[in-house]
């Protein structure tokens, strides 16, 4: 398991490098956002990227956005001292798959990294097509009306789960079990944040409403999306 750690705090980077190596990861460290971006761009072998939000050269959000704009799907966990919901949404919209506020518990960090690592794709499963929306798990591609849509790893996993059960209610608990492996507190708004980000990408630009929220139950991807 290979990971790139981008952290400008030399002491923290050293602790992360040691802890991750002891946990079985092969670790590379970058103290600059531009260096991290270039490494991720030139080396497709990283399983996960751990990016600090506030990096010199390029901040973590910019690194994530540029990688996603180029179609790179390497899972990204963002470390941030920012606790505001809007900041978290901005990080997820930029392409981060998960975030962890500082200070953090090392065991939780390792659990989140393992979860991202396990999100290795759905090879062999058939694409789900609902109207003009196509979710291809093998290629991890989403298109609507032939237009390709870039989603983060977690966004894709949620959408494919909903699309493969189109017309049915998918509970929040099931999403946690299958996408987060049960690691996120059900009371957290992290699912809502991700679903809102998905809507902003697959619906809003196309004038459609595809995902219905069923309060107290979960979410349903409609087989006949309504127009706005």
mmCIF file of N, CA and C in Angstrom, residues 20 68 91 165 180 209 219:
data_model
loop_
_atom_site.group_PDB
_atom_site.id
_atom_site.type_symbol
_atom_site.label_atom_id
_atom_site.label_comp_id
_atom_site.label_asym_id
_atom_site.label_seq_id
_atom_site.Cartn_x
_atom_site.Cartn_y
_atom_site.Cartn_z
ATOM 1 N N UNK A 20 2.664 5.421 9.776
ATOM 2 C CA UNK A 20 2.115 4.745 8.606
ATOM 3 C C UNK A 20 3.015 3.587 8.165
ATOM 4 N N UNK A 68 -8.243 16.256 -10.082
ATOM 5 C CA UNK A 68 -9.557 15.804 -10.555
ATOM 6 C C UNK A 68 -9.865 16.373 -11.941
ATOM 7 N N UNK A 91 -13.765 21.595 0.245
ATOM 8 C CA UNK A 91 -12.750 20.562 0.071
ATOM 9 C C UNK A 91 -13.288 19.351 -0.670
ATOM 10 N N UNK A 165 -29.505 0.525 -7.231
ATOM 11 C CA UNK A 165 -30.769 0.218 -6.553
ATOM 12 C C UNK A 165 -31.787 1.308 -6.889
ATOM 13 N N UNK A 180 -18.531 3.715 3.853
ATOM 14 C CA UNK A 180 -17.594 4.069 4.923
ATOM 15 C C UNK A 180 -17.237 2.868 5.789
ATOM 16 N N UNK A 209 -33.708 16.709 -11.243
ATOM 17 C CA UNK A 209 -33.727 16.276 -9.845
ATOM 18 C C UNK A 209 -33.734 14.752 -9.852
ATOM 19 N N UNK A 219 -32.200 7.701 1.015
ATOM 20 C CA UNK A 219 -32.214 8.369 -0.281
ATOM 21 C C UNK A 219 -32.703 7.401 -1.352
#
